[in-house]
CSV table of C-alpha atoms in Angstrom, one decimal:
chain,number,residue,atom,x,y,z
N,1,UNK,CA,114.8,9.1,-8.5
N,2,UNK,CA,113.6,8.3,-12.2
N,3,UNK,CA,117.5,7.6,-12.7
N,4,UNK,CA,116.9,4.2,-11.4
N,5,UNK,CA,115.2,3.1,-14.3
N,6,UNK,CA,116.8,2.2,-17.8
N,7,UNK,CA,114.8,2.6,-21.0
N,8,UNK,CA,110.5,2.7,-21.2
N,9,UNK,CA,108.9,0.1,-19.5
N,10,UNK,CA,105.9,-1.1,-19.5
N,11,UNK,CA,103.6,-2.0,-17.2
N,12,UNK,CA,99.6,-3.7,-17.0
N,13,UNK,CA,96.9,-2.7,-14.3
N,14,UNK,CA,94.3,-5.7,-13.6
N,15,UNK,CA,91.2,-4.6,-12.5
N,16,UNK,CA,90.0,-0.9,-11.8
N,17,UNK,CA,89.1,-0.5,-8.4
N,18,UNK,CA,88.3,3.0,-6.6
N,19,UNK,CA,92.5,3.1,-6.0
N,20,UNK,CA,93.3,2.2,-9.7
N,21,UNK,CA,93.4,5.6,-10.3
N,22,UNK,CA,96.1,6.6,-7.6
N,23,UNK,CA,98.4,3.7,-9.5
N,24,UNK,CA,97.8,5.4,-12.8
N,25,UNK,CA,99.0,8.5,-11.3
N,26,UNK,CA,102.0,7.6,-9.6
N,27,UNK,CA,102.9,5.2,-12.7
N,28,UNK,CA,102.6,8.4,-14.4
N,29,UNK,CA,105.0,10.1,-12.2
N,30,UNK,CA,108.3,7.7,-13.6
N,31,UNK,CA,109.0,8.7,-16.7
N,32,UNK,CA,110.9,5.5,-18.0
N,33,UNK,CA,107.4,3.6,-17.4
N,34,UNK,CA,104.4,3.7,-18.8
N,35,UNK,CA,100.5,1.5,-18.3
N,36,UNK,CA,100.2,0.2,-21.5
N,37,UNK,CA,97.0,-1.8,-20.9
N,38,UNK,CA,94.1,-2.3,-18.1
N,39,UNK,CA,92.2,-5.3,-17.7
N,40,UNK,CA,89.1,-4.8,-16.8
N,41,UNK,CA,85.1,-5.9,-18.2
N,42,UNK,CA,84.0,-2.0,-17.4
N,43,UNK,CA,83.1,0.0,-20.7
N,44,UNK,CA,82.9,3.5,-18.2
N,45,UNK,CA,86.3,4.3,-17.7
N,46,UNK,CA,88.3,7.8,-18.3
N,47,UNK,CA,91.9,6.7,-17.4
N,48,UNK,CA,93.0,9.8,-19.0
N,49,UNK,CA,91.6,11.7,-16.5
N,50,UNK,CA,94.5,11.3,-14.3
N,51,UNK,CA,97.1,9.6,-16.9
N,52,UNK,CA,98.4,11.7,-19.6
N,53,UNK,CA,101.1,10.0,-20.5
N,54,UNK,CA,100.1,7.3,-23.2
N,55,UNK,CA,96.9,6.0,-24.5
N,56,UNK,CA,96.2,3.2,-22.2
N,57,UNK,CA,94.4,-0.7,-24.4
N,58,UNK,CA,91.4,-1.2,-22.6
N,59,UNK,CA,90.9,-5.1,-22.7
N,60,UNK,CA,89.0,-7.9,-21.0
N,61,UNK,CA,91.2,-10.8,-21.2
N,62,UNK,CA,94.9,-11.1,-19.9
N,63,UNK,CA,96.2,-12.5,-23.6
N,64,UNK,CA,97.2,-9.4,-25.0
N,65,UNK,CA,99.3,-9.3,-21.8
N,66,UNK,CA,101.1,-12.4,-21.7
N,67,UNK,CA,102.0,-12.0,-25.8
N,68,UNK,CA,103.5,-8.9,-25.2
N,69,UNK,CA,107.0,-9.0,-24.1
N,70,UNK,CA,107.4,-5.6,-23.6
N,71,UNK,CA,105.2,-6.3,-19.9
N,72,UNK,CA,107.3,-6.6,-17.4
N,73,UNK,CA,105.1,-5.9,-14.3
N,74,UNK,CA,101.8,-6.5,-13.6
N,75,UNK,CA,99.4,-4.8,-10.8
N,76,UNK,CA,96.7,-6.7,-9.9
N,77,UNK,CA,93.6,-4.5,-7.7
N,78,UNK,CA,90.5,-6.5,-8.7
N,79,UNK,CA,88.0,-7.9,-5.8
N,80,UNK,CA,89.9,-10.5,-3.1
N,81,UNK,CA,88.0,-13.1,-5.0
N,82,UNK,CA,89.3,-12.3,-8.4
N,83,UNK,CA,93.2,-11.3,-7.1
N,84,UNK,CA,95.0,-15.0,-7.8
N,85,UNK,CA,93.2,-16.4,-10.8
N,86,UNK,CA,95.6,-14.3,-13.1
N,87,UNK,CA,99.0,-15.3,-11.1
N,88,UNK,CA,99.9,-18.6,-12.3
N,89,UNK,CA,100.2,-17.4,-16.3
N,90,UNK,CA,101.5,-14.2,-15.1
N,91,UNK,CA,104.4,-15.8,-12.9
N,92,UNK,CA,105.4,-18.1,-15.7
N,93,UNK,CA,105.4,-15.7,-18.1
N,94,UNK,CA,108.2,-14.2,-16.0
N,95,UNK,CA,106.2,-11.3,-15.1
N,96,UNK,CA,106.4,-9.7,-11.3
N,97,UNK,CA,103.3,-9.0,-9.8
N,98,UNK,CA,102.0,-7.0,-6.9
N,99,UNK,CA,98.5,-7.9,-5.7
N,100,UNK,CA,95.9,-5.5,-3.7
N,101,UNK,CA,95.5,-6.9,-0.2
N,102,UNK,CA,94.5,-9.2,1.3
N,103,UNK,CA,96.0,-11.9,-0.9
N,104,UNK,CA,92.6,-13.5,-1.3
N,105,UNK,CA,89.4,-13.7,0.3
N,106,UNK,CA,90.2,-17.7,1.6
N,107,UNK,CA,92.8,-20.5,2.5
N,108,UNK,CA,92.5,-22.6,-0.4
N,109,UNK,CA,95.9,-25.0,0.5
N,110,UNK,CA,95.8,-26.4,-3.8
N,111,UNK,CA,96.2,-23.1,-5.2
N,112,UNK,CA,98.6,-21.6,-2.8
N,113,UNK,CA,100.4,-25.1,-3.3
N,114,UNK,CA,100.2,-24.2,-7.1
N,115,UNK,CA,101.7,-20.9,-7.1
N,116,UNK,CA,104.5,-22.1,-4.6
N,117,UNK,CA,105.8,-24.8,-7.3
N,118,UNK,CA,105.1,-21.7,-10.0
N,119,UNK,CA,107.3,-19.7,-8.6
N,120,UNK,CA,109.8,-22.3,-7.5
N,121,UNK,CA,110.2,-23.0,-11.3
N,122,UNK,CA,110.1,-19.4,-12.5
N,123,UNK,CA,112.2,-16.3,-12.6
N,124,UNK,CA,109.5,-13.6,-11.2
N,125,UNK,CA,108.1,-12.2,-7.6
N,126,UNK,CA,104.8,-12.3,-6.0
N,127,UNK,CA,103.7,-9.6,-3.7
N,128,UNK,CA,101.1,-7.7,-1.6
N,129,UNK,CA,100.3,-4.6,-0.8
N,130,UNK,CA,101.3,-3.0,2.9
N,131,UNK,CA,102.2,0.6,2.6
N,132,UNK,CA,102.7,0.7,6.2
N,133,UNK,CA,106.3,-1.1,5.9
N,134,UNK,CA,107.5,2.2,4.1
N,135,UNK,CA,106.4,4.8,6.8
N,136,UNK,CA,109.4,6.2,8.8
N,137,UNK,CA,108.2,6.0,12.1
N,138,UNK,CA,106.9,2.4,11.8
N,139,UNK,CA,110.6,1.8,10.7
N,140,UNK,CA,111.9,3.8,13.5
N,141,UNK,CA,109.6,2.0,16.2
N,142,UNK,CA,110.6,-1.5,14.5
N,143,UNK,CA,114.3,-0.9,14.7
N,144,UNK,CA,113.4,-0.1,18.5
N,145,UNK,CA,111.1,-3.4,19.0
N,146,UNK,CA,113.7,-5.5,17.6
N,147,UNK,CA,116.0,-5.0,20.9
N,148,UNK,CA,113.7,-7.1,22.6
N,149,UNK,CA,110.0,-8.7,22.9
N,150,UNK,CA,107.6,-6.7,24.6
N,151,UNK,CA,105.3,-7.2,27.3
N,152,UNK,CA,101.9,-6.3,25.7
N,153,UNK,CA,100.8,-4.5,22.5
N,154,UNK,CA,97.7,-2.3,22.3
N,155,UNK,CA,95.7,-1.8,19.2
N,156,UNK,CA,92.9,0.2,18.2
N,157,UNK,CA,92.2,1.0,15.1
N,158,UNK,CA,89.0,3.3,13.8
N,159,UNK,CA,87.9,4.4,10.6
N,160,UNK,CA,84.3,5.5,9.1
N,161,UNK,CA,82.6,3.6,6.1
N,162,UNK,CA,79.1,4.3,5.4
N,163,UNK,CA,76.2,1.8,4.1
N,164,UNK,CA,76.9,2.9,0.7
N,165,UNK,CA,80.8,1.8,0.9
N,166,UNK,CA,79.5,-2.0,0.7
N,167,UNK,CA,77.2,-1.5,-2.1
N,168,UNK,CA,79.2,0.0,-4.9
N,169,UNK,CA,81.2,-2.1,-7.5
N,170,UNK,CA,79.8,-5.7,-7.7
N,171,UNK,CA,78.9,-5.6,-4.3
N,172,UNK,CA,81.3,-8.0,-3.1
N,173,UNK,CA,82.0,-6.1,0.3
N,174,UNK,CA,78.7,-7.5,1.2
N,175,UNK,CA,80.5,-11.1,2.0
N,176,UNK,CA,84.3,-10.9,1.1
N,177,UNK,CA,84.8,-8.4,3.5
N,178,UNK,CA,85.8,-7.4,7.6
N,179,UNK,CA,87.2,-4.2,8.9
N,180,UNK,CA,90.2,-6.5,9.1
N,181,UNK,CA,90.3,-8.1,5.7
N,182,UNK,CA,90.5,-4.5,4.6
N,183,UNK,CA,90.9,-1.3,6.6
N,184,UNK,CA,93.3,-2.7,9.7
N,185,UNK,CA,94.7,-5.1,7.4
N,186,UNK,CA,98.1,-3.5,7.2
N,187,UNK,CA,98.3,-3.3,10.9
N,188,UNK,CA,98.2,-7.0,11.0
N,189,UNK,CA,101.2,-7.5,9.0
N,190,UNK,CA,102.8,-5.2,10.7
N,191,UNK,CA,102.6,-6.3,13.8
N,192,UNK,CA,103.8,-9.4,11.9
N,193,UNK,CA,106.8,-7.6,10.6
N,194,UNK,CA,107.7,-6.3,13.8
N,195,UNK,CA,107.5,-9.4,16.4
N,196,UNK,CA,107.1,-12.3,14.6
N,197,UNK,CA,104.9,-15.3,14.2
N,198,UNK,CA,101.5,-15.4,15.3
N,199,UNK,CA,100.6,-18.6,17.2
N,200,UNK,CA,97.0,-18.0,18.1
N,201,UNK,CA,94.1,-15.9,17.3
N,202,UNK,CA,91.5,-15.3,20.2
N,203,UNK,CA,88.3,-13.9,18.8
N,204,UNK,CA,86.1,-12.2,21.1
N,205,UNK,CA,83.4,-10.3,19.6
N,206,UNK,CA,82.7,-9.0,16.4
N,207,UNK,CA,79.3,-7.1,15.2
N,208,UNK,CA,77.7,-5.4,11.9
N,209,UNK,CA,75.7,-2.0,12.2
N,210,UNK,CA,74.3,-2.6,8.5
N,211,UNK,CA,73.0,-6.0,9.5
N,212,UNK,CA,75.6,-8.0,6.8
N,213,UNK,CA,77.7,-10.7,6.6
N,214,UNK,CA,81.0,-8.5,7.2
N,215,UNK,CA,82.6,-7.4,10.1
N,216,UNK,CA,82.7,-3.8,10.4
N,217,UNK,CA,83.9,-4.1,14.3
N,218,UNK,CA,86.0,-6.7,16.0
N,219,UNK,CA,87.7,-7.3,19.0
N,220,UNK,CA,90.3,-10.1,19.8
N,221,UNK,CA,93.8,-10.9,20.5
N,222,UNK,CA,97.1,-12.2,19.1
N,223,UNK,CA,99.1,-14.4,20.8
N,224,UNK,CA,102.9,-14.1,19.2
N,225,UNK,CA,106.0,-17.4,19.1
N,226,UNK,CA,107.6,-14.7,21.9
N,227,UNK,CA,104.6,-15.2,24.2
N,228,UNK,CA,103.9,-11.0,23.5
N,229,UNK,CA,99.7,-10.8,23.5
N,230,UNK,CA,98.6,-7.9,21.3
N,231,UNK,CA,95.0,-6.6,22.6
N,232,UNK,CA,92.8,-5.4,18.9
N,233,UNK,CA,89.8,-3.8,18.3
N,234,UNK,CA,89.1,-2.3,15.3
N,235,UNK,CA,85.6,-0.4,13.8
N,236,UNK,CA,84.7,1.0,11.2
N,237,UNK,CA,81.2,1.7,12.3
N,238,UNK,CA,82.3,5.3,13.6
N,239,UNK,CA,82.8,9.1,12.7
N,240,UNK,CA,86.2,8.7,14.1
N,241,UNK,CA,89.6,8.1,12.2
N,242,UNK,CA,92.3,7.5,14.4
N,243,UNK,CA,95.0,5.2,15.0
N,244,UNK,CA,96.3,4.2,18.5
N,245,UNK,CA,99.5,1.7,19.0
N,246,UNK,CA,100.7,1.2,21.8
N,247,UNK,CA,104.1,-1.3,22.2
N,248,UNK,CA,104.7,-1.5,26.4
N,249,UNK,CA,108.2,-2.8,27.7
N,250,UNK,CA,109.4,-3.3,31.4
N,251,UNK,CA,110.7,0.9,31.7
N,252,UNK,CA,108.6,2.3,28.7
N,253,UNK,CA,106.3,2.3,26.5
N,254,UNK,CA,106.5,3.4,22.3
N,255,UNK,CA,103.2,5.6,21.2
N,256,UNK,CA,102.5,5.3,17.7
N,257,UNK,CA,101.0,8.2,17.2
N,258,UNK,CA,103.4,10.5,19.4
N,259,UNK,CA,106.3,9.0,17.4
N,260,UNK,CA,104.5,10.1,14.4
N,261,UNK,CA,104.1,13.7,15.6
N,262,UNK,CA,107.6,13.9,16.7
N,263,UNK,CA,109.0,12.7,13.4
N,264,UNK,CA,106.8,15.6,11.7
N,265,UNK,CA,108.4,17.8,14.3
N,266,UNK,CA,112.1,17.5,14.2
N,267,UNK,CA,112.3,16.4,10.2
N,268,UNK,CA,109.4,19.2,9.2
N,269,UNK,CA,111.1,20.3,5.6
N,270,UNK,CA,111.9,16.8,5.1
N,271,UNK,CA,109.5,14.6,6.2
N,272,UNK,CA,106.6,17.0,4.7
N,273,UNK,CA,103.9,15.0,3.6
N,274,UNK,CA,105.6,11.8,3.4
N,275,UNK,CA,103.3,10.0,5.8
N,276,UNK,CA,100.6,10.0,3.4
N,277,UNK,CA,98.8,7.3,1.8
N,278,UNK,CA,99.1,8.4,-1.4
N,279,UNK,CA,103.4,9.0,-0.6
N,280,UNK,CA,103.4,5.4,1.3
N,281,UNK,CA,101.8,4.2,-2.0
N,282,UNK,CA,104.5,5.7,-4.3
N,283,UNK,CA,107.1,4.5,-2.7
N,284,UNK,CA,105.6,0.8,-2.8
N,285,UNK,CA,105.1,1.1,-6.3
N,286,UNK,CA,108.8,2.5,-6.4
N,287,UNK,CA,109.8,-0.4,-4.8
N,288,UNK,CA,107.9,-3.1,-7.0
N,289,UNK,CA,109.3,-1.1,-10.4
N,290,UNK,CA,112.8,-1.0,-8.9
N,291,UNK,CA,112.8,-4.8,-8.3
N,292,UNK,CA,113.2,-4.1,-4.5
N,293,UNK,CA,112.0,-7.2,-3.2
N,294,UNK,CA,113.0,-7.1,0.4
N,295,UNK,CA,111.2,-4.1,0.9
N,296,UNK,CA,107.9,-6.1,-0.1
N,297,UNK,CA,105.8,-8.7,1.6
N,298,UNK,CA,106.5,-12.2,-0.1
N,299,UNK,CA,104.0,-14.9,-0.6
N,300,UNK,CA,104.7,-16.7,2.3
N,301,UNK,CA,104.2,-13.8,4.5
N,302,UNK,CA,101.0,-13.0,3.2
N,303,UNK,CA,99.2,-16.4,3.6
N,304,UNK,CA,100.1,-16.0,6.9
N,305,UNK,CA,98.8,-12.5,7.3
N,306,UNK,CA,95.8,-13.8,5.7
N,307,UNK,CA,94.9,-16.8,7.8
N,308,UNK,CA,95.3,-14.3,10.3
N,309,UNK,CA,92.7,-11.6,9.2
N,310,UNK,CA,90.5,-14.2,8.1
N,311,UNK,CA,89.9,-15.5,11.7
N,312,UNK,CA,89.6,-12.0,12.7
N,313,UNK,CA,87.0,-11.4,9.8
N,314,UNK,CA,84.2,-14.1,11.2
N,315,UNK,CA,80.9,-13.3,12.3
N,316,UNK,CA,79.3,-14.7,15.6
């Protein structure tokens, strides 16, 4: 609904990652905004590939950003590393940003400290990525968890990444990486979203089949404020790609991906393709253009969801 939007706007793309071009295209898609620039130190890009609308600055510093008040949100999709050393000028510029996950790629208490004061003092919004919050059926089995704490959650998770996957870019998969930093990393927010606080992290093993620092299988569990204990394991070292939740109460139990089927089933015109990542995406981006802010993960939330992953992400 392009009618939510007043007048052109623009917008700024930091970094340009392998899912830059998927923003371009749904920033594309709004007619009353447009990506006026894109940070990045890459000479090799062809953002009109997929973005026809303007001519987008290529530049290497944020300056031409922050002296241009036409910027009014800012997407930020560099490496974890690089994702908060922008925010602070950003944020005080008054500009809202949405950051890849994870929110970084360590605790660093100063900084977070740093951008809590910033954006005590400022008018503008910090948030992360989690596409998972605008699925239906996660909504649906939310609304459903909410009645009352469960008696055990069961996640496995399993998705394929070759040898290559940690080599391209600037190689920083090598190290600031975990099949939970990145891949499952939605899962553990929303399992966040859905019952609460979690209390304790129980790591129980965790391997590499390329022989590097990162993660690409883990196993462990999640002990919730409720008392709930969530069972993971997640791999990417497979040919598999599959999902399995499984929430178990006293008299039932909700199946992730039977819920999922049957929403296809019974809302087939309208739910047609909507459970895409590339439709979960848009309607993120939707949400961060429309200033929707309770449909986004705050700061708070996500240095939560990151101490989280980041216990999840260590090596024996």
């Amino acid at each position: 609904n392009n009618s939510l939007f007043s007048g052109e706007q623009n917008i700024a793309l930091i970094g340009y990652s392998e899912i830059s071009s998927d923003y371009l295209r749904i920033i594309g898609e709004f007619k009353d905004w447009k990506c006026k620039y894109i940070v990045t130190g890459r000479n090799d890009l062809y953002p009109e590939r997929v973005y026809k609308k303007n001519k987008i600055q290529i530049i290497d510093t944020i300056s031409d950003i922050l002296s241009d008040r036409s910027i009014t949100k800012v997407i930020i999709a560099t490496e974890p590393s690089r994702h908060l050393e922008f925010i602070v000028p950003l944020l005080r510029r008054n500009i809202d940003v949405l950051v890849e996950k994870p929110l970084y790629n360590q605790m660093n208490k100063a900084l977070f400290d740093m951008i809590r004061n910033t954006l005590f003092e400022c008018d503008a919004n910090l948030s992360v990525v989690s596409q998972l919050r605008f699925d239906d059926t996660m909504n649906m089995i939310r609304d459903k968890s909410l009645l009352k704490s469960p008696d055990f959650i069961s996640l496995n998770f399993f998705t394929s990444r070759p040898k290559e996957y940690y080599h391209q870019g600037n190689k920083w998969r090598l190290t600031d990486s975990s099949v939970f930093l990145n891949q499952a990393y939605h899962w553990i927010d929303i399992l966040h979203w859905c019952f609460g606080p979690i209390d304790e992290v129980k790591f129980s093993h965790s391997s590499s089949k390329f022989g590097i620092s990162s993660a690409d299988t883990t196993a462990a569990s999640l002990t919730f404020s409720s008392g709930t204990i969530a069972n993971l394991y997640a791999t990417t070292s497979t040919k598999l790609k599959k999902t399995d939740l499984k929430i178990y109460f006293n008299n039932f139990v909700i199946d992730y991906r039977f819920e999922r089927i049957k929403n296809r089933i019974l809302k087939i015109f309208k739910y047609f393709n909507r459970g895409s990542n590339y439709c979960l995406m848009r309607q993120q981006v939707r949400a961060f253009l429309n200033g929707e802010r309770d449909k986004l993960v705050d700061f708070e939330t996500a240095v939560k969801i990151l101490d989280v992953v980041l216990k999840l992400s260590r090596m024996p």
